[in-house]
Every structure is written in structure tokens, then in C-alpha cells.
Amino acid sequence: MSATIILGAQWGDEGKGRVVDVFAKDADAVVRYQGGNNAGHTIMVGEQKLALSLIPSGIMHPGCIPVIASGTVIDPKVLIGELDMAIEKNLEPDRVRVSSNAHVIMPYHRKLDAVKERYLGKNRIGTTKKGIGPAYTDKYDRSGIRIQDLFDPGIFKDKVVTALEEKNRVLPRVYNTLPMDADEIVDEYLGYARRLEPHVADTSLLIWEILEREGSVVFEGAQGTLLDVDHGTYPFVTSSNPTAGGALVGSGIGPKAVDEIVGVAKAYISRVGTGPFPTELHDEIGDMMIELGGEYGTVTGRRRRCGWLDLVALRYAVRVNTFTRLFITKLDILSAFDTIKVAVGYRANGEEHHHFPRQQGVLYHCEPIYREFPGWKTDISEVRHYADLPRDAHRYLEFIAEETGVPIGWVSVGPERDQMLDGELVDAV
Ligand code: GDP
Ligand code: IMO
Ligand code: MG
């Protein structure tokens, strides 16, 4: 049996979608274990560009079951839209499976997300406004609505009415916005239920059965380590656990089932939304990264903030996830630069930090300590063998493996499926 967790080592948008698409070729199932349609995972195959927010990247491979597991929060309308898109593209989405335990994003979650952000003003998180935070809040409050509730209209209506008793006090009084109508919501959502019913399953059991018969399962993280609600740059995080432990809880498997944990890291780093970002560039180099890397949000279209690779953060991600190998993406984007910098430590308040600072506030005052590498200034997008990369690119990758202590198994040099190099590329020292 083989279970591989693939997750972002940074603040999201590392290229997880394209990486999972590569692994999905040999997988019996690909499982999304947390988050919702705040995620935007892009896959490019020839002329086809697919942007997925809920359905896992395994949809591109006919032999693979895409599973949306219990740790996710699902906006049914968005999921149905994605299923329709998959039908249009002949991707046969009948095989998509959705956990009966996953939580449902309700219209009041979306509304609360938007008005709360507005009220926070300059302290806002910069959420995707998809209702993610409020849906997880209700889950942990134990007042959430699960996918299975949609199939018991009596219970479903009761739960909506109960939820609205509270929300309809909060919405006008606290946020000065209109209350919502329970019957309208119930009608709308029961319509979605009919459409989703054939997809609903006990996904933990489904995964277990595949692993039992020596099958192969890939777990696809959304967001990234530094957006993890427990281990990220709180409160500027998402409301779930993208880290490796989240894959277990969010899909209902135990730690002994896992064989490999792949950390996906861009050759530089980006962040959407607010929050500290020590290596952020506010100059023309940052602008070049954004333009050359196409760093605009898949979900919200927002310009991503960009900066040099941060090895303090990457070493932290290695620690909290126990990565077995790294997949470095977008190395081709660095071909444009004369000099490439990598943060190896931070300096703040007269002190040097080689670990992520314990006190979040310190992160705002951190000056990166950079190590500089000469750029290779050659187009590498057609390279397919590690040996054919320029020597300066080797040095850069070797340094990453050395500093993190994790071997690099794969490097991508373009967004297309075949634009990558694989096969135990760089050993950790
Ligand atoms: P995800 O959220 O981690 O799946 O990443 P996104 O899809 O939001 O953002 C990654 C973007 O980079 C997408 O537009 C990908 O097509 C693109 N991409 C992925 N790998 C590479 C690569 O190696 N080189 C280049 N130039 N683009 C890449
Ligand atoms: P993928 O899976 C990058 C960010 C938002 C915001 C914070 C909280 O494509 O890597 P939320 O809507 O989750 O409550 O927003 O998290 N964020 C992401 N940033 N990539 C993502 O997903 C993200 N999903 C959420 O910008 O800062
Ligand atoms: Mg993304």
C-alpha cells in the first residue's frame, strides 16, 4: 500500500495542483483533506488549463477517484459548478466522492466572512470571502451543518432555523446588514442535495479499502504550512490544517498508513492577503517575479506578494511536516535574475534568528540575512534532465537540500505536465 501526502511548504500557490496531477497518474484516489473553495489549483495539459477549487487534481486521470474528505468545507453550489465544468471537459466526474461528514458552507457563512473583513478594516486578514472561517467556526462550535444533514430535510431545516436565530441577530445588530430567510436557504440547498447525493460516501472507509488492497492514495493539501491555523502566521492564516497531521485527521486515516510526505515549495515565495512576510520585495525584482511567474490569485485574481525563498520558513515547514522529499516548482522563473538571494536567517532587535521566531510580532521586524547566488540567466524551460541544468542552478538546488536536510525529488521548469525533472535529483547532506 502507498499513501503520499503532498502539501504546500509556504503560504500557498506553490504549484500543488500541478504536482498532484503528476502523482495522480499512478494513484487509485486523490484526497482533498481540508479547506474549501478558497483554494485554486491550476493544471495545464496542452491547450487545457484547469483551475480547480474543490475537486482534487486526480480528476485529470480516468483511473483515479477524486475524494473530498471530511476535513473540508463544501459550498455545494461551487462543487456543482465544478462538476458541470468537468462534464463539459469530458472528465467523467461521476467518480467524484464527497464525505458525508464534510461541513457545508452556508450563505450566512459567506456573508459573515465578507462583513467581518469589512469591519476589521486595516486589521483584516484578506480572506477569500468564501465563508471558510465562519464555516469552520460553526464546525468547532458544533452548530455546523454536514453534508449528511442535507439528506434529512427535517433535521436540515431545524439546523438552519437554529443557526439563523443567532446569525439573524448578529447580522443586523453587529454588522448592520440584512437578516437572511431560512425557507429560501432550505429550498436552495435541498435542490443541491439531489444533485450531490450520488457522490456522497463514507470516504474514510473508501480510502481504507484502497490501502488494504495495496492500492495507492495521494492526499492533496490546500493552502500551505504557513497558512495553517495552528502552525502558520496566526491570525493571518486560513481556518484549517494544511500540515501533514491535517491530512490524517481530515481524511480519517492513521499516521502509520503514510509512506511519503512531499513538500511543495516554489523556488521563490509568495503570499496573498495580509500578514508578516520577511523576504517580501517591494521593488522591481518583486514586480518581475509577479509578472514572470503570473502571480495573480486563481480564486480572487489578487496580485500575490512575492519575495526570495525563505529557508528559515522552509526549515520550519520541514519540521512541522516531516517532509521526506521536496518538489521545487517554478525554477524557470528565476532564470531572469542576475543574482538570486535566499534568506538563511533573520535579524531582529539586534538578535539573529535561525528558527521561526516564537513571538509572532518579531516576524514583522525581521531583516532577512541573505546568501547570494549567481543567476544562470539561461532558459531552462526545455531542460528535462537534472544534469542538463546550468551549474549555477545545481548550486542553488544543492544549497536548498543541504540547508533543509531534505532531498529534492523533483523540480519543475514550466507549468506544463512534462516540464519537470525527476528521479532523486539532489540528496540532502
Ligand atoms: P497551487 O494553489 O499550489 O495549486 O498553485 P496555483 O495553481 O495557485 O499557482 C501556481 C501557478 O504556477 C499556476 O498558474 C501553475 O500553472 C504555475 N506553475 C506551476 N509550476 C510551474 C513551473 O514550474 N513553472 C512555471 N512557470 N509555472 C508553474
Ligand atoms: P491554494 O490551495 C494562497 C489565504 C487568503 C488569506 C488567508 C485566509 O490555492 O494554495 P480564507 O479565505 O482561507 O479564510 O483566507 O488565507 N489563502 C490562500 N492563499 N493560496 C490559497 O490556496 C489560499 N487559501 C486561502 O488569501 O490571506
Ligand atoms: Mg492556488
XYZ file of C-alpha atoms and ligand atoms in Angstrom:
485
model
C 0.000 0.000 0.000
C 1.171 3.514 -0.561
C -0.038 6.774 0.897
C 1.623 10.019 -0.096
C 0.766 13.389 1.372
C 1.510 16.348 -0.882
C 1.244 19.788 0.644
C 2.402 23.366 0.374
C 5.546 24.322 2.278
C 4.915 28.085 2.065
C 1.880 30.418 2.024
C 0.006 28.543 -0.702
C 0.080 28.649 -4.502
C 3.287 26.646 -4.597
C 2.023 24.644 -7.577
C 0.379 21.828 -5.609
C -2.255 21.251 -8.287
C 0.293 20.571 -10.995
C 2.368 18.408 -8.650
C -0.598 16.310 -7.548
C -1.604 15.900 -11.178
C 1.768 14.230 -11.797
C 1.384 11.844 -8.849
C -2.275 11.137 -9.638
C -1.291 9.250 -12.791
C -0.466 6.179 -10.687
C -2.956 6.733 -7.862
C -6.230 4.950 -7.177
C -7.535 8.001 -5.346
C -6.566 11.613 -4.704
C -7.987 13.031 -1.485
C -8.536 16.697 -0.588
C -8.414 16.735 3.195
C -9.058 20.337 4.303
C -10.064 23.800 3.156
C -12.716 24.612 0.620
C -13.086 26.795 -2.427
C -10.558 29.249 -1.050
C -8.067 27.016 -2.885
C -7.227 27.498 -6.545
C -5.159 24.704 -8.068
C -4.100 25.114 -11.685
C -3.240 22.272 -14.013
C -2.041 22.754 -17.575
C -2.180 19.914 -20.059
C -1.512 21.048 -23.602
C -4.167 23.562 -24.546
C -6.244 22.701 -21.485
C -5.985 24.856 -18.411
C -7.983 23.654 -15.475
C -8.492 25.718 -12.315
C -9.894 23.561 -9.525
C -11.037 24.770 -6.163
C -12.674 21.713 -4.618
C -12.348 18.679 -6.849
C -8.882 17.185 -6.344
C -6.393 17.198 -9.191
C -6.869 13.436 -9.690
C -9.885 14.270 -11.893
C -7.479 14.560 -14.833
C -6.716 10.822 -14.707
C -9.553 8.434 -15.618
C -8.431 5.609 -13.294
C -8.341 7.799 -10.213
C -11.153 8.517 -7.726
C -11.182 12.179 -6.646
C -12.234 12.289 -2.985
C -13.333 15.317 -0.983
C -12.833 14.178 2.588
C -14.422 15.041 5.923
C -11.962 17.784 6.886
C -13.142 20.035 4.076
C -15.879 22.673 3.996
C -18.041 22.488 0.897
C -20.011 25.174 -0.860
C -22.471 22.928 -2.726
C -23.157 25.440 -5.484
C -19.441 25.744 -6.206
C -18.989 21.988 -6.177
C -21.882 21.523 -8.598
C -20.394 24.215 -10.844
C -17.108 22.330 -10.846
C -18.846 19.018 -11.582
C -20.587 20.704 -14.534
C -17.295 22.079 -15.774
C -15.804 18.588 -15.549
C -18.712 17.189 -17.597
C -18.100 19.846 -20.260
C -14.467 18.861 -20.421
C -15.299 15.130 -20.615
C -13.564 14.415 -17.336
C -16.263 11.993 -16.150
C -16.935 13.466 -12.713
C -19.379 10.684 -11.740
C -16.477 9.131 -9.869
C -16.026 12.130 -7.525
C -16.737 11.123 -3.920
C -17.727 13.514 -1.143
C -17.592 12.725 2.562
C -20.941 12.654 4.354
C -19.111 14.206 7.325
C -17.742 17.236 5.465
C -19.212 20.553 6.570
C -21.387 22.731 4.365
C -20.660 26.381 3.657
C -23.973 28.197 4.063
C -24.949 31.607 2.629
C -24.633 33.168 6.100
C -21.018 31.946 6.285
C -20.151 33.813 3.102
C -21.943 36.892 4.317
C -20.281 36.830 7.737
C -16.858 36.366 6.124
C -17.362 39.464 3.964
C -18.823 41.735 6.660
C -16.280 40.697 9.277
C -13.447 41.580 6.927
C -15.079 44.930 6.254
C -15.362 45.613 9.954
C -11.765 44.659 10.629
C -10.620 47.413 8.251
C -6.848 47.707 8.252
C -6.613 44.663 10.537
C -8.399 42.453 8.015
C -6.961 39.040 7.140
C -7.579 39.451 3.433
C -9.662 36.280 3.241
C -11.069 34.932 0.003
C -14.555 35.772 1.369
C -15.791 32.298 0.531
C -17.140 31.684 4.044
C -14.303 29.396 5.100
C -13.625 30.878 8.560
C -17.284 31.113 9.637
C -17.979 27.551 8.392
C -15.098 26.139 10.451
C -16.172 28.303 13.399
C -19.592 26.606 13.357
C -17.944 23.201 12.967
C -15.945 23.658 16.159
C -18.900 25.316 17.851
C -20.798 22.107 16.984
C -23.527 24.087 15.286
C -22.304 23.303 11.758
C -24.293 21.557 9.062
C -22.789 18.457 7.485
C -23.297 17.026 4.031
C -25.329 14.149 5.534
C -27.800 16.657 7.041
C -28.833 17.629 3.523
C -30.458 14.211 3.155
C -32.740 14.575 6.144
C -34.912 17.584 5.268
C -36.472 17.798 8.748
C -33.149 17.897 10.556
C -31.670 20.164 7.916
C -34.439 22.730 8.294
C -34.167 22.608 12.094
C -30.452 23.251 11.914
C -30.822 26.168 9.507
C -33.558 27.748 11.622
C -31.460 27.338 14.789
C -28.377 28.786 13.112
C -30.343 31.751 11.789
C -31.818 32.527 15.186
C -28.324 33.525 16.185
C -26.974 34.842 12.846
C -30.040 36.983 12.224
C -29.393 38.772 15.483
C -25.748 39.279 14.734
C -26.017 40.322 11.077
C -28.187 43.453 11.543
C -27.097 44.437 15.054
C -23.364 43.905 14.837
C -22.721 44.202 11.132
C -25.569 46.449 10.048
C -26.656 44.108 7.296
C -29.891 42.353 6.327
C -31.101 39.174 8.046
C -31.478 36.003 5.958
C -34.502 33.830 5.210
C -34.433 30.206 6.395
C -37.002 28.854 3.902
C -35.157 30.289 0.943
C -31.913 28.730 2.077
C -33.523 25.370 2.792
C -35.155 25.223 -0.648
C -31.965 26.181 -2.401
C -29.822 23.662 -0.516
C -32.254 20.752 -0.793
C -32.031 21.274 -4.547
C -28.253 20.883 -4.331
C -28.711 17.760 -2.208
C -30.497 15.935 -5.027
C -27.611 16.638 -7.350
C -24.893 15.686 -4.874
C -26.464 12.508 -3.487
C -24.811 10.036 -5.917
C -21.394 11.379 -4.924
C -21.768 11.102 -1.159
C -19.811 8.313 0.542
C -18.006 7.163 3.657
C -14.686 8.407 2.308
C -12.600 7.193 5.249
C -13.792 3.656 4.505
C -13.195 4.129 0.788
C -9.591 5.199 1.447
C -9.059 2.360 3.892
C -10.291 -0.207 1.379
C -7.887 1.072 -1.276
C -4.958 0.966 1.143
C -5.974 -2.512 2.345
C -5.766 -3.913 -1.167
C -2.303 -2.391 -1.619
C -3.613 0.475 -3.704
C -2.134 3.930 -3.858
C -3.638 7.093 -2.385
C -2.402 10.656 -2.720
C -3.514 13.294 -0.196
C -3.706 16.786 -1.643
C -3.283 19.716 0.727
C -4.816 23.090 0.022
C -3.233 26.386 1.164
C 0.167 25.817 2.803
C 2.081 25.271 6.034
C 2.353 28.972 6.897
C -1.421 29.352 6.483
C -2.107 26.531 8.952
C -4.396 27.695 11.769
C -2.133 26.108 14.410
C 1.309 26.358 12.864
C 1.039 29.315 10.499
C 1.327 33.064 10.946
C -1.835 33.344 13.060
C -4.209 35.180 12.735
C -3.196 35.722 9.102
C -3.941 32.135 8.213
C -6.784 30.020 6.948
C -9.085 28.163 9.356
C -7.872 24.602 8.789
C -4.745 22.428 8.990
C -2.933 22.033 5.678
C 0.054 20.499 7.529
C 0.711 16.761 7.333
C -1.177 15.998 10.553
C -4.241 17.616 8.997
C -4.160 15.040 6.214
C -4.685 12.269 8.755
C -7.431 13.955 10.760
C -9.077 15.414 7.676
C -9.347 12.107 5.850
C -9.763 9.663 8.720
C -6.570 7.630 8.436
C -3.858 6.904 10.984
C -0.200 8.015 10.892
C 1.122 4.510 10.235
C -0.575 4.466 6.841
C 1.668 7.223 5.476
C 4.776 6.418 3.418
C 5.835 9.722 1.953
C 5.281 13.415 2.693
C 6.182 15.691 -0.195
C 6.689 19.386 0.498
C 5.961 21.602 -2.481
C 7.961 24.834 -2.468
C 8.338 27.490 -5.103
C 11.927 28.439 -5.948
C 10.924 31.843 -4.523
C 7.896 32.574 -2.308
C 4.536 34.324 -2.493
C 1.667 35.270 -0.252
C -1.884 36.548 -0.857
C -3.690 38.587 1.773
C -2.200 40.356 4.759
C 0.309 39.249 7.398
C 4.054 39.264 8.001
C 6.400 38.283 5.168
C 10.106 38.806 5.939
C 11.506 38.325 2.414
C 8.805 40.336 0.623
C 10.188 42.530 -2.152
C 8.692 45.945 -2.838
C 10.985 46.697 -5.760
C 11.275 45.908 -9.446
C 12.610 42.421 -8.673
C 9.388 41.639 -6.816
C 7.394 43.066 -9.727
C 9.339 40.847 -12.126
C 8.559 37.762 -10.045
C 4.861 38.657 -10.127
C 4.796 39.290 -13.870
C 7.064 36.430 -14.988
C 5.552 33.995 -12.507
C 1.965 35.015 -13.335
C 1.465 35.595 -9.628
C -2.194 36.572 -9.616
C -4.648 34.660 -7.421
C -6.554 31.840 -9.117
C -9.573 32.411 -6.861
C -9.672 36.162 -6.298
C -7.402 37.498 -9.077
C -5.445 39.411 -6.437
C -1.815 40.290 -7.094
C 0.306 37.984 -4.986
C 3.077 39.444 -2.842
C 6.426 37.941 -3.860
C 9.919 37.598 -2.431
C 13.073 35.493 -2.255
C 12.985 31.941 -0.959
C 12.945 31.883 2.828
C 14.898 28.940 4.227
C 14.011 29.791 7.829
C 10.378 29.276 6.880
C 11.156 26.219 4.756
C 13.144 24.560 7.547
C 10.196 25.258 9.824
C 7.867 23.606 7.309
C 10.206 20.605 7.173
C 9.998 20.304 10.941
C 6.236 20.553 11.356
C 5.519 18.220 8.448
C 8.499 15.801 8.449
C 8.846 16.093 4.686
C 10.529 13.102 3.117
C 11.232 14.895 -0.159
C 10.811 18.331 -1.683
C 9.299 19.239 -5.036
C 10.701 22.607 -6.124
C 8.470 24.427 -8.613
C 8.911 27.441 -10.903
C 12.698 27.261 -11.067
C 12.351 28.651 -14.613
C 11.127 31.985 -13.225
C 14.497 32.580 -11.542
C 16.279 32.384 -14.924
C 15.624 36.107 -15.360
C 17.708 37.300 -12.412
C 21.410 38.255 -12.315
C 21.640 37.383 -8.656
C 19.436 35.062 -6.648
C 19.062 35.557 -2.932
C 17.935 33.114 -0.264
C 17.161 34.008 3.335
C 19.164 31.811 5.713
C 18.281 33.673 8.914
C 16.638 36.829 10.234
C 17.964 39.748 12.196
C 15.527 41.469 14.584
C 16.059 43.784 17.536
C 19.800 43.084 17.496
C 19.331 39.321 17.584
C 19.802 36.650 14.929
C 17.068 34.091 14.379
C 17.635 30.803 12.633
C 14.294 29.374 13.681
C 10.892 30.894 13.109
C 10.551 33.415 15.993
C 8.415 32.225 18.875
C 6.800 35.668 19.201
C 4.743 36.488 16.100
C 5.340 40.249 16.467
C 9.072 39.743 15.898
C 8.382 38.486 12.379
C 7.291 41.988 11.373
C 10.693 43.410 12.272
C 12.843 40.682 10.772
C 15.503 41.697 8.285
C 16.446 38.652 6.230
C 20.077 37.552 6.255
C 20.661 36.646 2.636
C 23.019 34.264 0.942
C 23.552 35.269 -2.693
C 23.951 33.016 -5.696
C 24.859 33.976 -9.239
C 21.903 33.621 -11.601
C 22.148 31.230 -14.558
C 20.442 33.604 -16.996
C 19.545 30.809 -19.424
C 16.168 29.499 -20.469
C 15.750 26.169 -18.650
C 12.128 25.510 -19.600
C 13.122 22.809 -22.099
C 15.510 21.011 -19.737
C 14.291 17.531 -18.718
C 17.373 16.011 -17.051
C 18.979 17.309 -13.919
C 22.464 17.012 -15.394
C 21.456 19.440 -18.159
C 20.614 22.288 -15.772
C 23.214 25.053 -15.589
C 25.844 24.611 -12.880
C 24.521 27.678 -11.030
C 21.066 26.115 -10.852
C 22.642 22.949 -9.394
C 24.338 25.049 -6.730
C 21.067 26.736 -5.820
C 19.182 23.442 -5.505
C 22.017 21.739 -3.646
C 22.010 24.580 -1.140
C 18.262 24.133 -0.523
C 18.680 20.395 0.081
C 21.694 20.999 2.301
C 20.010 23.683 4.425
C 16.742 21.805 4.861
C 18.222 18.336 5.209
C 15.597 17.028 2.796
C 16.358 15.578 -0.634
C 14.849 17.232 -3.674
C 12.975 14.636 -5.657
C 11.534 16.800 -8.389
C 11.960 20.211 -9.971
C 9.561 21.863 -12.385
C 10.641 24.305 -15.062
C 7.279 25.311 -16.538
C 3.549 24.849 -15.910
C 3.018 22.028 -18.419
C 2.736 18.465 -17.205
C 6.026 17.375 -18.814
C 8.033 20.457 -17.811
C 9.745 18.759 -14.909
C 12.778 16.747 -13.908
C 12.524 13.747 -11.616
C 14.455 10.845 -10.152
C 16.204 11.536 -6.828
C 17.708 14.758 -8.075
C 19.531 16.212 -5.118
C 20.388 14.346 -1.946
C 20.256 16.057 1.383
C 23.655 16.284 3.019
P -1.499 25.747 -6.052
O -2.567 26.530 -5.398
O -0.395 25.370 -5.113
O -2.005 24.564 -6.828
O -0.819 26.725 -7.118
P -1.603 27.696 -8.158
O -2.175 26.861 -9.234
O -2.496 28.621 -7.432
O -0.384 28.586 -8.662
C 0.721 28.017 -9.290
C 0.837 28.623 -10.700
O 2.120 28.365 -11.222
C -0.133 28.019 -11.700
O -0.527 29.018 -12.599
C 0.680 26.951 -12.402
O 0.252 26.699 -13.729
C 2.031 27.610 -12.414
N 3.170 26.674 -12.351
C 3.295 25.525 -11.657
N 4.539 25.016 -11.787
C 5.225 25.869 -12.582
C 6.572 25.900 -13.046
O 7.409 25.056 -12.767
N 6.917 26.976 -13.840
C 6.038 27.959 -14.181
N 6.466 28.951 -14.936
N 4.759 27.948 -13.746
C 4.370 26.913 -12.957
P -4.143 27.347 -2.555
O -4.684 25.981 -2.170
C -2.947 31.290 -1.146
C -5.227 32.972 2.204
C -6.090 34.182 1.939
C -5.989 34.860 3.300
C -6.000 33.697 4.271
C -7.364 33.372 4.855
O -4.511 27.786 -3.912
O -2.684 27.423 -2.256
P -9.543 32.218 3.874
O -10.428 32.591 2.736
O -8.942 30.863 3.765
O -10.188 32.426 5.219
O -8.339 33.295 3.826
O -5.533 32.577 3.529
N -5.494 31.808 1.317
C -4.687 31.418 0.333
N -3.549 31.972 -0.145
N -3.409 30.137 -1.668
C -4.528 29.560 -1.175
O -4.952 28.348 -1.555
C -5.240 30.217 -0.163
N -6.383 29.957 0.508
C -6.519 30.930 1.418
O -5.555 34.977 0.923
O -4.747 35.507 3.424
Mg -3.559 28.343 -5.605
